[in-house]
Coordinates of N, CA and C in Angstrom, one line a residue:
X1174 N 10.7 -24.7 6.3 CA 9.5 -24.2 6.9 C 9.9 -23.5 8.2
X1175 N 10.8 -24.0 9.3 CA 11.0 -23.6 10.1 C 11.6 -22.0 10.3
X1176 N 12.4 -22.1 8.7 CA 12.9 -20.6 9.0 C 12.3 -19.5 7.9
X1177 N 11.0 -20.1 7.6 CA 10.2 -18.7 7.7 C 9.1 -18.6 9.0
X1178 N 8.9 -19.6 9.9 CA 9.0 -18.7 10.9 C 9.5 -18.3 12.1
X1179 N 11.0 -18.4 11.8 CA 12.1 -17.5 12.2 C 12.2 -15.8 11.9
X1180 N 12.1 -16.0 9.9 CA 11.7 -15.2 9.9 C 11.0 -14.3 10.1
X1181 N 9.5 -14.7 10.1 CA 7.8 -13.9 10.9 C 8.0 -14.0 12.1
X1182 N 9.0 -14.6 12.7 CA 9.1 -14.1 14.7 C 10.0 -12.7 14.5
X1183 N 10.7 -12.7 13.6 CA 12.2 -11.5 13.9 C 10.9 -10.2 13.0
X1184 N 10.3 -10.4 12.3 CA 9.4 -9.0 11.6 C 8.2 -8.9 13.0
X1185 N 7.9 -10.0 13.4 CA 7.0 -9.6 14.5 C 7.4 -8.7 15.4
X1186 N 8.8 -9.2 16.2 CA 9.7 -8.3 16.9 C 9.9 -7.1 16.4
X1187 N 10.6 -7.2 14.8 CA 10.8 -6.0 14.7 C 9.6 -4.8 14.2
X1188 N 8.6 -5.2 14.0 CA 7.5 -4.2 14.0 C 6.7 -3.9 15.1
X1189 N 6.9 -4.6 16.0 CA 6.6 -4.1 17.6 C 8.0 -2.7 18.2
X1190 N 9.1 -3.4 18.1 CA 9.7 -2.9 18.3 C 10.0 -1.5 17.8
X1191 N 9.9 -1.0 16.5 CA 9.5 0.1 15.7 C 8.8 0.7 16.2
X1192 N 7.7 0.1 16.8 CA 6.2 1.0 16.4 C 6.7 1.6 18.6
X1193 N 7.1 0.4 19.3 CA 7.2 1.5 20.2 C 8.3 2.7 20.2
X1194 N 9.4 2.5 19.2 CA 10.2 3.7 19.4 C 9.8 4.5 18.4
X1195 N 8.6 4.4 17.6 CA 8.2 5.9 17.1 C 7.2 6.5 18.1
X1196 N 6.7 5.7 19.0 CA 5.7 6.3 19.9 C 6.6 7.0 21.1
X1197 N 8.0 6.5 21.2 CA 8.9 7.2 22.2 C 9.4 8.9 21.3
X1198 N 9.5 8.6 20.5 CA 9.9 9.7 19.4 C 8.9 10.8 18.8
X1199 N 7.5 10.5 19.2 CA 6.6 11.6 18.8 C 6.4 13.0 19.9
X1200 N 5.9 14.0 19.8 CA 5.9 14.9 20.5 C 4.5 14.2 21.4
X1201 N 3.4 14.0 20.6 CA 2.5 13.3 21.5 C 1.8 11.7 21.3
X1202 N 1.8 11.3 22.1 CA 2.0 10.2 22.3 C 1.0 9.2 22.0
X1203 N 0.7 7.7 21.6 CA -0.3 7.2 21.1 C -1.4 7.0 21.9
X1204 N -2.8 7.3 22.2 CA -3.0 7.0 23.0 C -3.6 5.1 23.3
X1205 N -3.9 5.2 23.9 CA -4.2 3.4 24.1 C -4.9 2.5 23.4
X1206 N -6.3 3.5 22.9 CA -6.5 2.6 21.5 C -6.3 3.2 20.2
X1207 N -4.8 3.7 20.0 CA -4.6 4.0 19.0 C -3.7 3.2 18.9
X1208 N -2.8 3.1 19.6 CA -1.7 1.6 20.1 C -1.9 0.4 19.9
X1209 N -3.5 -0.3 20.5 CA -3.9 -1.1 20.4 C -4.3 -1.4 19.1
X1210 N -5.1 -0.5 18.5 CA -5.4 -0.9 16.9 C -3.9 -0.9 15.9
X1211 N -3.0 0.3 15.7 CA -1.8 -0.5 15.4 C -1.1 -1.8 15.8
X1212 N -1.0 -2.3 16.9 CA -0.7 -3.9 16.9 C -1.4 -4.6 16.7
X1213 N -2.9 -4.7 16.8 CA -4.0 -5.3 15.8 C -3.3 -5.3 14.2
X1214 N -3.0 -4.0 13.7 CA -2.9 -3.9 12.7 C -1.4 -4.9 12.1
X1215 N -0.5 -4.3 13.1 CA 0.8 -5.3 13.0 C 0.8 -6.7 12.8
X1216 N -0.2 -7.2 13.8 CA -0.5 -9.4 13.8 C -1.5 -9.5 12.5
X1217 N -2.7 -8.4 11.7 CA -3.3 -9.1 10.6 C -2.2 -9.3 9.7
X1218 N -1.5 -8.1 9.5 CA -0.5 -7.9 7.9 C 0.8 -9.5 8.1
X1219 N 1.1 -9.2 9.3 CA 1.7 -10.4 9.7 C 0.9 -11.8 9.5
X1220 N -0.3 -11.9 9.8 CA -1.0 -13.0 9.2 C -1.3 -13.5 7.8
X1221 N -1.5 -12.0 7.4 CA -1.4 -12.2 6.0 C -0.2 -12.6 4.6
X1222 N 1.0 -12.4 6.0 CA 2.0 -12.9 4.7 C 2.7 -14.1 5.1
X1223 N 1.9 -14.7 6.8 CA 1.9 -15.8 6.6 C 1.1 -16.8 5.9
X1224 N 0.0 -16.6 6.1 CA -1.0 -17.3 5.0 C -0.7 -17.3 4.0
X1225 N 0.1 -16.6 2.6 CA 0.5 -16.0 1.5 C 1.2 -17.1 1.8
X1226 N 2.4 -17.4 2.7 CA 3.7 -18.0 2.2 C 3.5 -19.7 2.1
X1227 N 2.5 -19.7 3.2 CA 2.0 -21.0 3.5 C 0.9 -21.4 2.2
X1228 N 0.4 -20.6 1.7 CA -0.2 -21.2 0.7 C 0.4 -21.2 -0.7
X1229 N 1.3 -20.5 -0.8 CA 2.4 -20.3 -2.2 C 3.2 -22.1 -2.0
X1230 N 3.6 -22.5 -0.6 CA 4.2 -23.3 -0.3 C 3.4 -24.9 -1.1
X1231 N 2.2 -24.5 -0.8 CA 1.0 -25.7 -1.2 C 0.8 -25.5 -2.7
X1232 N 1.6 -24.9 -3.1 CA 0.7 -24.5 -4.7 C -0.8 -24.2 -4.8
X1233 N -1.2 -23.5 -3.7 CA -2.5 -22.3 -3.9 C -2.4 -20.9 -3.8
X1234 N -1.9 -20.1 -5.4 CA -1.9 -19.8 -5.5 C -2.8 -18.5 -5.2
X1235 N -3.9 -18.9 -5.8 CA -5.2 -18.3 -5.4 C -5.9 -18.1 -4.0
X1236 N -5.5 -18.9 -3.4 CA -5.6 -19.0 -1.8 C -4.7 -17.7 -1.2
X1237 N -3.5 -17.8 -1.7 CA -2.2 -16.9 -1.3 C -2.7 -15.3 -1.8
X1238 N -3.6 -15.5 -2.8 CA -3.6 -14.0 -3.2 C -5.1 -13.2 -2.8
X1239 N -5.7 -14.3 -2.5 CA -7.2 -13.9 -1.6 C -6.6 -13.4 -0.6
X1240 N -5.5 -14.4 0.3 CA -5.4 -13.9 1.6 C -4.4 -12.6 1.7
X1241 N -4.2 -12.1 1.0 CA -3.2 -10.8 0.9 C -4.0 -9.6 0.9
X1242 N -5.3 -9.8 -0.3 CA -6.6 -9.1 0.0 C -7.3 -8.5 1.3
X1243 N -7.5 -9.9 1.4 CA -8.3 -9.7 2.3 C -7.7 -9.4 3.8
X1244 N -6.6 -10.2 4.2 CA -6.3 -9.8 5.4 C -5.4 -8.4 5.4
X1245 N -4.5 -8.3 4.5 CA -3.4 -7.3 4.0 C -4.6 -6.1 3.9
X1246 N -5.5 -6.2 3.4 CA -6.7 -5.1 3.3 C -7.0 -4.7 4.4
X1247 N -7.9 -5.8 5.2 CA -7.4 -5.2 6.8 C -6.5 -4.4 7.4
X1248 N -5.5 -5.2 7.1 CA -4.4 -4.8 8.2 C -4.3 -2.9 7.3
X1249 N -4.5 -2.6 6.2 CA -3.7 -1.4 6.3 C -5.1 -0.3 6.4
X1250 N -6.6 -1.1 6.6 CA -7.3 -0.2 6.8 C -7.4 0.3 8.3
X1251 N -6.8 -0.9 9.0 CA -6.6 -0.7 10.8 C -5.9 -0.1 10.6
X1252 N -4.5 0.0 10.2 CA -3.7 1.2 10.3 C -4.0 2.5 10.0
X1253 N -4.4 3.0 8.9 CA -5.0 4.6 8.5 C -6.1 4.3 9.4
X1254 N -6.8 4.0 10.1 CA -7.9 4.2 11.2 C -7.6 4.2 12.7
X1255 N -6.5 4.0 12.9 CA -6.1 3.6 14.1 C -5.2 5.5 14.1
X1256 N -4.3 5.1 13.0 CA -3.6 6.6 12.9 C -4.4 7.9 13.3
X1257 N -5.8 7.4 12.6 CA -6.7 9.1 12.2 C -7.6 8.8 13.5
X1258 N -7.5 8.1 14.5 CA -8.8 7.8 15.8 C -8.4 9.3 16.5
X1259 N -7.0 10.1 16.5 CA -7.0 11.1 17.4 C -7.6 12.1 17.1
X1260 N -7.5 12.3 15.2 CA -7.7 13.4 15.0 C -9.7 13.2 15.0
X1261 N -10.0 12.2 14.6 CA -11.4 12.2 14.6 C -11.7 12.4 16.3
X1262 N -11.2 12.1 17.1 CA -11.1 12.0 18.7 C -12.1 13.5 19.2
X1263 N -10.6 14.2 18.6 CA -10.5 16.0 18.6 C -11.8 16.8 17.7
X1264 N -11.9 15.9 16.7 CA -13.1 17.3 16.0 C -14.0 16.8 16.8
X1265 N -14.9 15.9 16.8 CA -15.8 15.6 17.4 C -16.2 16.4 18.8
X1266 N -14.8 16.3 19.5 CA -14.9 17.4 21.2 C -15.0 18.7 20.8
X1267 N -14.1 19.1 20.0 CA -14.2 20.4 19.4 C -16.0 21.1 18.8
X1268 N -16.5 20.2 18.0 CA -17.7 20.5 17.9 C -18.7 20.1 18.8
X1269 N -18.7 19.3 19.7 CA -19.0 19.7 21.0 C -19.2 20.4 22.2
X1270 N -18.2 21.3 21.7 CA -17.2 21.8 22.8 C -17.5 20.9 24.5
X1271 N -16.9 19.5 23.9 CA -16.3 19.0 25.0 C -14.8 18.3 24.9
X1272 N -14.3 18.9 26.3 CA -12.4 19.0 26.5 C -12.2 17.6 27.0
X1273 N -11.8 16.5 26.1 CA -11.2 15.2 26.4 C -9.8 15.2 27.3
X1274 N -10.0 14.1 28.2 CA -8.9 14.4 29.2 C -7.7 13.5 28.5
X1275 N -6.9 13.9 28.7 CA -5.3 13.7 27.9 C -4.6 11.9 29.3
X1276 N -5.0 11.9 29.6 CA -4.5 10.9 30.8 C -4.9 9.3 30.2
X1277 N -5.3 9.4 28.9 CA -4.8 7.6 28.5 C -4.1 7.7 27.6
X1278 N -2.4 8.4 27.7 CA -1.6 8.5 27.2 C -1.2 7.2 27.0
X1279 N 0.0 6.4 26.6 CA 0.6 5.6 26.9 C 2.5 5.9 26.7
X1280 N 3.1 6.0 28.1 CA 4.2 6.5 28.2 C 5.5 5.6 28.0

């Protein structure tokens, strides 16, 4: 037991760790609640395959496959929503014509 969560500390790490060097590697940058909803999105998916392992572990099956659903469902609808917050950001100002200020970059 202990070393799966050895393992879910090193995927935690390494999906934090990812997600800031593609935000060092983009031309523009995440802004703050786009960042924040990706690591939201990072700790559900991560919850969800701990719950999965922990309940596969119990022989509930069914429990393990709810929770992949339902949290795994989350997690990747925060992701494609979190990704698309800029561009929905922009049309919205655009058909406003109001100019959103660029300064909650995160650098």
């Amino acid at each position: 037991m202990s070393l799966i969560w050895l393992i879910l500390g090193a995927a935690t790490l390494g999906a934090i760790w990812g997600l800031v060097y593609w935000n060092t590697k983009r031309k523009q940058r995440f802004t703050k609640p786009q960042f924040s909803g990706l690591l939201l999105s990072i700790f559900v998916g991560l919850f969800a395959v701990a719950w999965s392992i922990s309940s596969i572990l119990e022989d509930e099956i069914q429990a393990a496959a709810m929770g992949i659903m339902i949290f795994g469902g989350t997690a990747v609808i925060l992701f494609f929503l979190s990704l698309r917050l800029e561009q929905f950001k922009s049309s919205i100002s655009k058909s406003r014509g109001i100019k959103i200020a660029e300064n909650n970059e995160i650098s």
